[in-house]
mmCIF file of C-alpha atoms in Angstrom:
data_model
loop_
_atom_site.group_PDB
_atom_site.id
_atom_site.type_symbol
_atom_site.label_atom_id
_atom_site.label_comp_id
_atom_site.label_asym_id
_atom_site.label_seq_id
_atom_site.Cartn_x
_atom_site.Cartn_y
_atom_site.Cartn_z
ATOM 1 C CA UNK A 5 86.129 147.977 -1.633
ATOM 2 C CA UNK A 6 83.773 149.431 0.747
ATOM 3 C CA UNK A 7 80.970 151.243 -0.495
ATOM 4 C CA UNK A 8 80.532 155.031 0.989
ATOM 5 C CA UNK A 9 77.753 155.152 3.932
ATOM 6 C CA UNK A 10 76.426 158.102 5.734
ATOM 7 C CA UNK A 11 79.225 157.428 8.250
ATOM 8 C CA UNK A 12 81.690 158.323 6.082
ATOM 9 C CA UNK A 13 80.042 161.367 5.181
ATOM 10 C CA UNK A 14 79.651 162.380 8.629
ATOM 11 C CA UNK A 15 83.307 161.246 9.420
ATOM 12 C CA UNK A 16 84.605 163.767 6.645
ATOM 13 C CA UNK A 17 82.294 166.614 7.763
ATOM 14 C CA UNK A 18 83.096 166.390 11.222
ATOM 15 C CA UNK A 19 79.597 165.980 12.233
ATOM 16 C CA UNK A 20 77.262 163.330 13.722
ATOM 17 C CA UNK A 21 74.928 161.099 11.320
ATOM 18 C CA UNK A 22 72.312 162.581 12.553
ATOM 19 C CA UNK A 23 73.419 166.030 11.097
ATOM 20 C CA UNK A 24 74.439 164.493 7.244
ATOM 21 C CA UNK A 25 70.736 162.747 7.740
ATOM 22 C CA UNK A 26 69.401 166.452 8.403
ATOM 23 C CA UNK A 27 71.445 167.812 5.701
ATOM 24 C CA UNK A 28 70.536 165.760 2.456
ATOM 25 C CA UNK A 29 67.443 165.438 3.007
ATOM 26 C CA UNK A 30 66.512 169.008 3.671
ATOM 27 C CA UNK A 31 65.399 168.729 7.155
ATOM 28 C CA UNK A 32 65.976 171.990 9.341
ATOM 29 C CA UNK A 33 68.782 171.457 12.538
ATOM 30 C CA UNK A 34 72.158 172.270 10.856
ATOM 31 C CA UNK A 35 73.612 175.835 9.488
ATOM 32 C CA UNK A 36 73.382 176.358 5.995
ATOM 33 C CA UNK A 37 77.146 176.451 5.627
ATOM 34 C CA UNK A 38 76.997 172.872 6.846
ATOM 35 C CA UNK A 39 74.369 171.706 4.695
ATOM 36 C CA UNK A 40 76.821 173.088 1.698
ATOM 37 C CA UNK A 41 79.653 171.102 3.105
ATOM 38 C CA UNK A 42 78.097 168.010 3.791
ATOM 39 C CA UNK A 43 75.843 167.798 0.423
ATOM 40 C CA UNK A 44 79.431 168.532 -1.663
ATOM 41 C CA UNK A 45 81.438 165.578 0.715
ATOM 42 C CA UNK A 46 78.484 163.169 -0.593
ATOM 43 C CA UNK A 47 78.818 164.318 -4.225
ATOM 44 C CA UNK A 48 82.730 164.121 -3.732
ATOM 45 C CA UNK A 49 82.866 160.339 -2.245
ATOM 46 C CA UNK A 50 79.614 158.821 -4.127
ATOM 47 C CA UNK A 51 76.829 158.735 -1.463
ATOM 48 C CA UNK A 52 73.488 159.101 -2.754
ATOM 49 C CA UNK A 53 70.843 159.471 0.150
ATOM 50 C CA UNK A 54 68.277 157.948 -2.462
ATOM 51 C CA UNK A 55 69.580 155.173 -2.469
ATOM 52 C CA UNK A 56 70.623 154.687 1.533
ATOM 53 C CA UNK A 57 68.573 151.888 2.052
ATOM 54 C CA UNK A 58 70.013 149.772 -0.256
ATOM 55 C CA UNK A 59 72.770 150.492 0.637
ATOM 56 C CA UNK A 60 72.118 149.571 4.233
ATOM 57 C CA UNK A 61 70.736 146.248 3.069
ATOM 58 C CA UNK A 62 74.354 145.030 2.030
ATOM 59 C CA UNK A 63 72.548 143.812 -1.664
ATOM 60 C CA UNK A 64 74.970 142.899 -4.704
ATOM 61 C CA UNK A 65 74.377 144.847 -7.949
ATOM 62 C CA UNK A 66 74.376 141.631 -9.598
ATOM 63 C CA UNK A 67 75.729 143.934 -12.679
ATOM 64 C CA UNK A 68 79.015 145.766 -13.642
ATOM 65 C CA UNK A 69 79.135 148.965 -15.805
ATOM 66 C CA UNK A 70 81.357 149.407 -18.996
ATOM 67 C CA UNK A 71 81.288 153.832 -19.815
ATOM 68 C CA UNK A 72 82.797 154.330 -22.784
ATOM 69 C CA UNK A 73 84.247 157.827 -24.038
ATOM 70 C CA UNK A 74 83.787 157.027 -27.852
ATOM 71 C CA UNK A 75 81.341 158.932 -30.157
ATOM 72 C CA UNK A 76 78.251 156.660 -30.384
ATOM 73 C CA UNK A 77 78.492 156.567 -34.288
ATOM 74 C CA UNK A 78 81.701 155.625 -33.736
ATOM 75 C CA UNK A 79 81.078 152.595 -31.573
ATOM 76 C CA UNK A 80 78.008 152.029 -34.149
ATOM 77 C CA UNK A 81 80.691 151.445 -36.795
ATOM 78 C CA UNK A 82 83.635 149.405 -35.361
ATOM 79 C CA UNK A 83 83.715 145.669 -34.480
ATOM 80 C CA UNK A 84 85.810 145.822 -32.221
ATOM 81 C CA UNK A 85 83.846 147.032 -29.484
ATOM 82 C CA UNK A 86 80.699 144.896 -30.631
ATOM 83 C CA UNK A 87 82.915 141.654 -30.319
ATOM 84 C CA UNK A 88 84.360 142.678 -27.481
ATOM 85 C CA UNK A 89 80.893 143.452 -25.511
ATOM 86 C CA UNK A 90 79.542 140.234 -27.425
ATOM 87 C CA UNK A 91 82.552 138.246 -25.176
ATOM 88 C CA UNK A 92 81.805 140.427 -21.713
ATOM 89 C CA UNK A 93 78.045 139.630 -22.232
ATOM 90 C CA UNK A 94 78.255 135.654 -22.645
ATOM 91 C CA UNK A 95 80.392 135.443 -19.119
ATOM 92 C CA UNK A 96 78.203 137.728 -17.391
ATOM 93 C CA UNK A 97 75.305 135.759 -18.109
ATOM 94 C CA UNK A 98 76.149 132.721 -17.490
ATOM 95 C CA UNK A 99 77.090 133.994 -14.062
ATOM 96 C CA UNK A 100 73.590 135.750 -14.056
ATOM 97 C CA UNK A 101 75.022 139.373 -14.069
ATOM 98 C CA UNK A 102 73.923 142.237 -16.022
ATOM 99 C CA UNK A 103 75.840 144.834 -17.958
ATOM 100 C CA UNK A 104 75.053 148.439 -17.716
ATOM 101 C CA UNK A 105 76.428 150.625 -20.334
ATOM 102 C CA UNK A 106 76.614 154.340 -20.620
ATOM 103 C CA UNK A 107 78.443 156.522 -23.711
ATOM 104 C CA UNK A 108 80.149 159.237 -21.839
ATOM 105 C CA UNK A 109 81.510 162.787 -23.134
ATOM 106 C CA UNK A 110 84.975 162.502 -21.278
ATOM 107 C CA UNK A 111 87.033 161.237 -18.671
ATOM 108 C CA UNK A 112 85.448 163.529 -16.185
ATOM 109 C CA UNK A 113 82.286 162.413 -16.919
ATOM 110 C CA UNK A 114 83.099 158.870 -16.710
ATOM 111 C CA UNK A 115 84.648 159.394 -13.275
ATOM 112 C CA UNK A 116 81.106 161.234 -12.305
ATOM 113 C CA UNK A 117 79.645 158.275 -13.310
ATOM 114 C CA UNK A 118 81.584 155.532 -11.551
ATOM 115 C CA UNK A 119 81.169 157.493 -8.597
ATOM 116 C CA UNK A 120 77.252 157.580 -9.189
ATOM 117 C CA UNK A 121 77.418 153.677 -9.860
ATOM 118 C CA UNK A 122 79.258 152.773 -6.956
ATOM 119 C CA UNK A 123 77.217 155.291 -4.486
ATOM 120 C CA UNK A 124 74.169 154.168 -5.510
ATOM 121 C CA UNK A 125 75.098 150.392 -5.712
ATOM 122 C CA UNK A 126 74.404 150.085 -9.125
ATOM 123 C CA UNK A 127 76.954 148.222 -10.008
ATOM 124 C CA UNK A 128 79.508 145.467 -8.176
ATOM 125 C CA UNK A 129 82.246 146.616 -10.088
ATOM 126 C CA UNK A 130 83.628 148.556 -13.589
ATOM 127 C CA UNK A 131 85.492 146.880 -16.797
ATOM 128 C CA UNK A 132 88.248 149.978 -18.333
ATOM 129 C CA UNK A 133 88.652 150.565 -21.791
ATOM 130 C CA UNK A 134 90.931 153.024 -23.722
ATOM 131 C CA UNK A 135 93.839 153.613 -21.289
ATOM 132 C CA UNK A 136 95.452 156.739 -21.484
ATOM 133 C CA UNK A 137 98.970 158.045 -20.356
ATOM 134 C CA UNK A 138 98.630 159.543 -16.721
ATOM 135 C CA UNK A 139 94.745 158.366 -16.976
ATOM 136 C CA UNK A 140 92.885 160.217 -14.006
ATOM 137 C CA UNK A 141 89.752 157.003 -13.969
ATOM 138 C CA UNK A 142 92.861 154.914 -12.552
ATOM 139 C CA UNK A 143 93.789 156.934 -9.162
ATOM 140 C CA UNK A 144 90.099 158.052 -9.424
ATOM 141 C CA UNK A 145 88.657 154.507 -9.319
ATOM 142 C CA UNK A 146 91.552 153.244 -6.586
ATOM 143 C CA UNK A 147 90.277 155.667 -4.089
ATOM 144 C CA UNK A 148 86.830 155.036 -4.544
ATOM 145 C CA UNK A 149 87.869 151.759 -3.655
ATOM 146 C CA UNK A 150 85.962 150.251 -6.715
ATOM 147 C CA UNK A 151 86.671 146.783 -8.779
ATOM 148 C CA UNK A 152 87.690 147.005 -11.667
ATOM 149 C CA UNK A 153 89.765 145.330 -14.587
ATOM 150 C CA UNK A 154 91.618 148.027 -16.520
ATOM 151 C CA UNK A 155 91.226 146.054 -21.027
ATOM 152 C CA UNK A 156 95.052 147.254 -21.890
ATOM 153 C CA UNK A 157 97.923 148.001 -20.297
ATOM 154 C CA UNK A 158 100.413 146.393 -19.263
ATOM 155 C CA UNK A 159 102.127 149.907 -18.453
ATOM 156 C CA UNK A 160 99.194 152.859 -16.976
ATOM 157 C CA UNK A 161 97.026 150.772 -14.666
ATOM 158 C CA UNK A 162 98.326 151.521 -11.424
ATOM 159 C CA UNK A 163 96.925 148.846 -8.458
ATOM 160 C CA UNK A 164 93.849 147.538 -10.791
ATOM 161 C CA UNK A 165 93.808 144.531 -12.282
ATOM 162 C CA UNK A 166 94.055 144.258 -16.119
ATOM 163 C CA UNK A 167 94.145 142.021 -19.185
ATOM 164 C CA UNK A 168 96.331 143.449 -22.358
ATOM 165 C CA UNK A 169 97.676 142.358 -25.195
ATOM 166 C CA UNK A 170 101.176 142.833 -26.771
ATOM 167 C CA UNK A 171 100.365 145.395 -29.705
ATOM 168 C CA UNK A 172 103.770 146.418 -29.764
ATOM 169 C CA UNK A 173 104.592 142.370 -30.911
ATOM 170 C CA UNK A 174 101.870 141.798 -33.270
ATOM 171 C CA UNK A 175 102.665 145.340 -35.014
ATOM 172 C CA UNK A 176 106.623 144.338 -35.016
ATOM 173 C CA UNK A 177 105.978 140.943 -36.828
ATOM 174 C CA UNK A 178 103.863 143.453 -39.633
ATOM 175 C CA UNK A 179 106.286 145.750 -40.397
ATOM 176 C CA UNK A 180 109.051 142.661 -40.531
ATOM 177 C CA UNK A 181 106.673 140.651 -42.720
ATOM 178 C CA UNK A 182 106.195 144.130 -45.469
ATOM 179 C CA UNK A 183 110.068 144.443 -45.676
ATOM 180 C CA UNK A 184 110.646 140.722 -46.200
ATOM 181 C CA UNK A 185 108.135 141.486 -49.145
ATOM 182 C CA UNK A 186 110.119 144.291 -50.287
ATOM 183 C CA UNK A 187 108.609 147.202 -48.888
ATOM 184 C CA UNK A 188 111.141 149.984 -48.142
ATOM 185 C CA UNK A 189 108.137 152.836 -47.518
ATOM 186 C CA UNK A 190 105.989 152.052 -45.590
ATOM 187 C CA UNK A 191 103.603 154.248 -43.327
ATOM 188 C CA UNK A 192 101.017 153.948 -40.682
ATOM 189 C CA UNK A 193 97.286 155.552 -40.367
ATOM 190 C CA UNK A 194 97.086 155.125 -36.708
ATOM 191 C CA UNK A 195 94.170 155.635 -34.111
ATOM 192 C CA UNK A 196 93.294 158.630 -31.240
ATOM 193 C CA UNK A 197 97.059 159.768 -30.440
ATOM 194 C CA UNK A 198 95.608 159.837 -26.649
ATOM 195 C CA UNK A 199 95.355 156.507 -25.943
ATOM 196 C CA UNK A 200 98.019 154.673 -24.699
ATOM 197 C CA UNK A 201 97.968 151.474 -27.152
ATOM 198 C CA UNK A 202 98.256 153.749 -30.039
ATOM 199 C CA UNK A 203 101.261 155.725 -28.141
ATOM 200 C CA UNK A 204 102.569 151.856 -27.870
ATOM 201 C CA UNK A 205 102.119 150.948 -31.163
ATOM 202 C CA UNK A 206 103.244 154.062 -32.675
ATOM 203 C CA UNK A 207 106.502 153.812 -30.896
ATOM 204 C CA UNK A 208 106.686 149.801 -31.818
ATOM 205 C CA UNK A 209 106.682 151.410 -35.585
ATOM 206 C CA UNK A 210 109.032 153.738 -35.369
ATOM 207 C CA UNK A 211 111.599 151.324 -33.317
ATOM 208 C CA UNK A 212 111.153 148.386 -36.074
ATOM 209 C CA UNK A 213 111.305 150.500 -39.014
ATOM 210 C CA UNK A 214 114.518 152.432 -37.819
ATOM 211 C CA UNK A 215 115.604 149.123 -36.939
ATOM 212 C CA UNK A 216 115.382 148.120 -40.721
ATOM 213 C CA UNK A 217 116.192 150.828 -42.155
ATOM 214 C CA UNK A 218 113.336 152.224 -43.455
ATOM 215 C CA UNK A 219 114.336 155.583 -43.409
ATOM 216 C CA UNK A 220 110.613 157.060 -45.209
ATOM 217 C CA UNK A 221 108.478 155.203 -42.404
ATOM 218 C CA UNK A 222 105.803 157.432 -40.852
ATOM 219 C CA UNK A 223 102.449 157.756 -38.889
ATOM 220 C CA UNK A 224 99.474 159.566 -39.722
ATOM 221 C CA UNK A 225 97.068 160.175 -36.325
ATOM 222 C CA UNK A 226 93.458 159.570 -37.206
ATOM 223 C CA UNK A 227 90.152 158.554 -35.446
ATOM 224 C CA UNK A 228 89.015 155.364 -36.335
ATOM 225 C CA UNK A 229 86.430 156.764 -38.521
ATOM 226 C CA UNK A 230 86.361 155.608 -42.197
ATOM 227 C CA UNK A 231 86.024 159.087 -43.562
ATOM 228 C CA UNK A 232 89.876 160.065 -41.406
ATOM 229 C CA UNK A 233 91.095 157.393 -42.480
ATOM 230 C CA UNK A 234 90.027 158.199 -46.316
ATOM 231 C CA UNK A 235 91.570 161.646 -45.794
ATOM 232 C CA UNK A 236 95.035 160.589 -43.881
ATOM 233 C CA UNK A 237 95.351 157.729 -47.083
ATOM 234 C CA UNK A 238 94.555 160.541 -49.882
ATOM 235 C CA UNK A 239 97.378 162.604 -47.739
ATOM 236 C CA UNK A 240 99.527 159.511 -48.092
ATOM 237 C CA UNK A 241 98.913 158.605 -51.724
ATOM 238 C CA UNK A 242 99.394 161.775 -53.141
ATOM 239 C CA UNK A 243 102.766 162.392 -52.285
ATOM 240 C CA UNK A 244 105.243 162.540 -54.927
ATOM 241 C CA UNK A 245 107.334 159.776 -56.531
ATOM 242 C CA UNK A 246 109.720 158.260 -54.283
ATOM 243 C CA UNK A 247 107.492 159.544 -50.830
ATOM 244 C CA UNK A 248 104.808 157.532 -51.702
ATOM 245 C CA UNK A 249 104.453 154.737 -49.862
ATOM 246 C CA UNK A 250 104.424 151.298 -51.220
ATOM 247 C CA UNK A 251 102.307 149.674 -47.922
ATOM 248 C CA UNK A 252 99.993 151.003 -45.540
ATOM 249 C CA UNK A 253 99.223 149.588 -42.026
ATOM 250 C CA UNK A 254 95.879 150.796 -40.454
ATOM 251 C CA UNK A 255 94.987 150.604 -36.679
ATOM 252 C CA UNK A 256 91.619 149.047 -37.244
ATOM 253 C CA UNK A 257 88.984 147.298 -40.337
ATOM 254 C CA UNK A 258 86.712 150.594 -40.995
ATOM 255 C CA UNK A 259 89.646 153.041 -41.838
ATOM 256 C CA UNK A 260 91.484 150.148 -44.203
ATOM 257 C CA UNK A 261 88.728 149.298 -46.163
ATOM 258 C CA UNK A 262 88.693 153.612 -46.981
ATOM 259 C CA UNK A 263 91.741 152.676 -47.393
ATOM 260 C CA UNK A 264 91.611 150.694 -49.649
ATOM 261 C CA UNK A 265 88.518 152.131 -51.680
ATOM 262 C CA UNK A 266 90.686 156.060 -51.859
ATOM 263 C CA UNK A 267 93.211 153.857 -53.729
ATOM 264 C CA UNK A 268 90.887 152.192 -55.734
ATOM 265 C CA UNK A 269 89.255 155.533 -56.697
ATOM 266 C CA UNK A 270 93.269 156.858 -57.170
ATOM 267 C CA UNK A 271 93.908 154.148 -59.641
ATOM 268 C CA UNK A 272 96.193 152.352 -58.130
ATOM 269 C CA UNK A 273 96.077 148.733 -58.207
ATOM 270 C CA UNK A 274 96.000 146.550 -54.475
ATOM 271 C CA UNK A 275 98.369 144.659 -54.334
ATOM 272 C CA UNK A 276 100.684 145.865 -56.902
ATOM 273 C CA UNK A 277 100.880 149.413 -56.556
ATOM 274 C CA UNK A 278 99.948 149.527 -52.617
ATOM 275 C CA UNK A 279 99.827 146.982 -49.610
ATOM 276 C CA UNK A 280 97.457 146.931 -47.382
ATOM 277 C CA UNK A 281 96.984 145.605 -43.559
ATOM 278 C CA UNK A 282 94.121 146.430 -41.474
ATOM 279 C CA UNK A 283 94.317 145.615 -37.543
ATOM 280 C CA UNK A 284 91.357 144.256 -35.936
ATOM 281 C CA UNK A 285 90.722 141.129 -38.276
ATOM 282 C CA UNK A 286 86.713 141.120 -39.362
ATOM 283 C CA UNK A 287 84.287 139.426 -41.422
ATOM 284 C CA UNK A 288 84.089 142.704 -43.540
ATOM 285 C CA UNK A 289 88.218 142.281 -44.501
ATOM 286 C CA UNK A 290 86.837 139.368 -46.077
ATOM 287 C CA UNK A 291 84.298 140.516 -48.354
ATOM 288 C CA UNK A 292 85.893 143.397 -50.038
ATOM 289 C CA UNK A 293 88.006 142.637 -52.786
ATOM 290 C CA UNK A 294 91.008 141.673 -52.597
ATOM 291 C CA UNK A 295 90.692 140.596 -49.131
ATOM 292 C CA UNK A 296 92.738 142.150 -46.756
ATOM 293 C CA UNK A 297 95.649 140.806 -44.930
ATOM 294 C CA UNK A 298 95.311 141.372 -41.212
ATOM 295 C CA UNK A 299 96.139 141.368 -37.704
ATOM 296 C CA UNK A 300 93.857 139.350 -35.691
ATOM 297 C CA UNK A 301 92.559 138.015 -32.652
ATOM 298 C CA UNK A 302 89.955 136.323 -30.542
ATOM 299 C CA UNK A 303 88.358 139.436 -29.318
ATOM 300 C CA UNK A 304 85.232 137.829 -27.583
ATOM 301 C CA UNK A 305 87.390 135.476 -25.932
ATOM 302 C CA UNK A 306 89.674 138.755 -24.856
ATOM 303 C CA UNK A 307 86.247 140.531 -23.205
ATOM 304 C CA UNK A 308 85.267 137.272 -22.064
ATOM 305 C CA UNK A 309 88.845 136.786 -20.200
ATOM 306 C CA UNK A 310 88.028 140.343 -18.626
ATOM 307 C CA UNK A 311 84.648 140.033 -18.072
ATOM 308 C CA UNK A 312 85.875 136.635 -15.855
ATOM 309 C CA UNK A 313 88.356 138.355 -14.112
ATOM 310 C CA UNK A 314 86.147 141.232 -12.743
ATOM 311 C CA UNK A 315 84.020 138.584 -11.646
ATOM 312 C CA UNK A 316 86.969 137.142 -9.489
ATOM 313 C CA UNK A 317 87.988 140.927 -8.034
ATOM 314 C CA UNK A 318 84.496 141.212 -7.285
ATOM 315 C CA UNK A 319 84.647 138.440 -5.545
ATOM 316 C CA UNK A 320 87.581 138.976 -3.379
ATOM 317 C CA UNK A 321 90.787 137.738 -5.388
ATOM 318 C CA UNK A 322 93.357 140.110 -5.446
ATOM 319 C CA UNK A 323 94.424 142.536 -8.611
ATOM 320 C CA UNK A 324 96.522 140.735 -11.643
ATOM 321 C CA UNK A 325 98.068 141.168 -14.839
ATOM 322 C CA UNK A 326 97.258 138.911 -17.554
ATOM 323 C CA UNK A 327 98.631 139.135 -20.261
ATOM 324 C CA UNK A 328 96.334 137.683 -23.150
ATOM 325 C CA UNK A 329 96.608 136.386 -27.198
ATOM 326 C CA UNK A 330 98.511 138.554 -29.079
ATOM 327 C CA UNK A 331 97.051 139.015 -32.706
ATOM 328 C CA UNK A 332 98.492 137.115 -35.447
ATOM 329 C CA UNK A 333 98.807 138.120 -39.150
ATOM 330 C CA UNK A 334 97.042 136.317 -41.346
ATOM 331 C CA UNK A 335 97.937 137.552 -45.036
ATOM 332 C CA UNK A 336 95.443 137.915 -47.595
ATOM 333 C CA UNK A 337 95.704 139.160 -51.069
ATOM 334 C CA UNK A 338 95.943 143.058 -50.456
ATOM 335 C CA UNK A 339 99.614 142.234 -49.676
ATOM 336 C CA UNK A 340 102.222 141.493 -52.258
ATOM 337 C CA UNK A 341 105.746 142.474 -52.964
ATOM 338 C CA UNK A 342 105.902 146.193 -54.361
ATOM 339 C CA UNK A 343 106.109 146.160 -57.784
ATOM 340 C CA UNK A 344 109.483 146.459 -59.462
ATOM 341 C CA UNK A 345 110.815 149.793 -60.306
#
């Protein structure tokens, strides 16, 4: 967990300290080929000259960084990631740390800036959200040797710690709790097909419903947003006849209450004509009407369990797993057996 100094610069170049110290900081004494290769082994490992000093002082951040690669009107929109920084924030302060968080483009940008954090002590150590399959921020934050707690997994995370939850579980016990209403098609408006918990639960779908014989069972990929999840349910809905489905499960609150409001505006009655389950359980399930079933689960709690354990990586402990709550259905009356015939 060592933090990049001008040594290692100099180590990488092949040059003495005095020569990186020449180099970023403009001075004449070294070729300008050398300049070149020093100034891109600094930008490759994290060193920031500007902030050398600090860095020489041995000073804790006293804050860790959460980047998230979500659009901001996105993450303006979904509770999920407002309870969940609500949970990271109430640990952190009680242990007097700050969060710094940054709304990044991609995954190469977030690497770019964990490197900038970590070179420029910014930060003591990095919380991980939205794992994807073969994720480069995993190998990418290993050999920048910075802590971090990876929020999924368990599968992905490589030697970082992590805390996950068993989506595959809670979305088994849906689909099992639809057919022992009745429910024979039944289809899925899932999240970003990128990330790995929607690969997980989109796989935990398939599996259950083959399992029970629910040959018309399918997934439509969508974004989270309310106005994707509006289209994918009009898609849906309109099929004919027998290919409509009698139940819909969405992978979070915003795209089921389109959900539920494109079948409203359809005509079809919720329950009767359509079930409905929404996954993250909110305060706004609650206030539409009928109130949706849903899949819930303490989500402060779950940032404030990571939020904890980063604490204890920062402080020396070694990298876990911990497994944490998976969410529970709680039914509501947007679920009912289909209607007959």
């Amino acid at each position: 967990m060592k933090r990049p100094t001008i040594a290692d610069v100099a180590r990488r170049a092949g040059v003495s300290k005095g020569a990186v110290s020449y180099a970023l900081n403009g001075q004449p004494g070294v070729s300008a080929a050398t300049r070149q290769r020093i100034l891109a082994i600094a930008a490759e490992i994290g060193f920031n000259p500007s902030r050398a000093a600090r860095s020489l002082s041995g000073a804790t951040a006293d804050a860790v960084g959460l980047a998230l690669c979500r659009p901001a009107r996105t993450l303006g929109i979904e509770p999920f990631f407002m309870e969940l920084i609500s949970g990271v924030e109430a640990e952190l302060s009680a242990r007097s740390y700050a969060l710094t968080l940054q709304v990044v483009a991609d995954q190469e940008a977030e690497v770019a800036v964990y490197r900038r954090w970590w070179g420029e002590r910014r930060v003591d150590g990095v919380l991980v959200c939205d794992l994807r399959a073969d994720d480069q921020r995993v190998p990418a934050l290993e050999a920048l040797g910075l802590p971090a707690v990876v929020i999924g997994g368990p599968a992905g995370t490589g030697g970082l710690a992590s805390v996950w939850s068993d989506d595959a579980a809670a979305l088994v016990e849906t689909v099992e709790y639809l057919a022992a209403l009745g429910h024979r098609r039944i289809a899925r408006v899932g999240g970003l097909p990128a990330l790995l918990h929607t690969e997980i639960r989109t796989e935990a779908f398939a599996r259950a419903c083959r399992r029970l014989g629910l040959a018309d069972a399918v997934t439509v990929a969508s974004d989270y947003t309310g106005d994707e999840g509006a289209r994918a349910t009009r898609r849906l809905l309109s099929a004919a006849g027998d290919a409509r489905p009698t139940a819909v499960i969405y992978d979070n609150d915003v795209m089921a209450i389109a959900g539920l409001s494109v079948a409203q505006e359809m005509g079809l009655a919720v329950p009767t004509d359509l079930s409905i389950v929404a996954w993250d359980d909110s305060p706004l399930c609650q206030l539409v009407h009928p109130p949706l079933t849903a899949l819930g689960r303490d989500i402060p709690a779950y940032g404030a369990h990571a939020a904890r354990q980063l604490l204890a990586v920062i402080g020396g402990a070694p990298a876990g797993r911990i497994q944490d709550e998976t969410a529970h259905l709680t039914p509501r009356g947007s679920t009912a057996p289909p209607r007959a015939g």
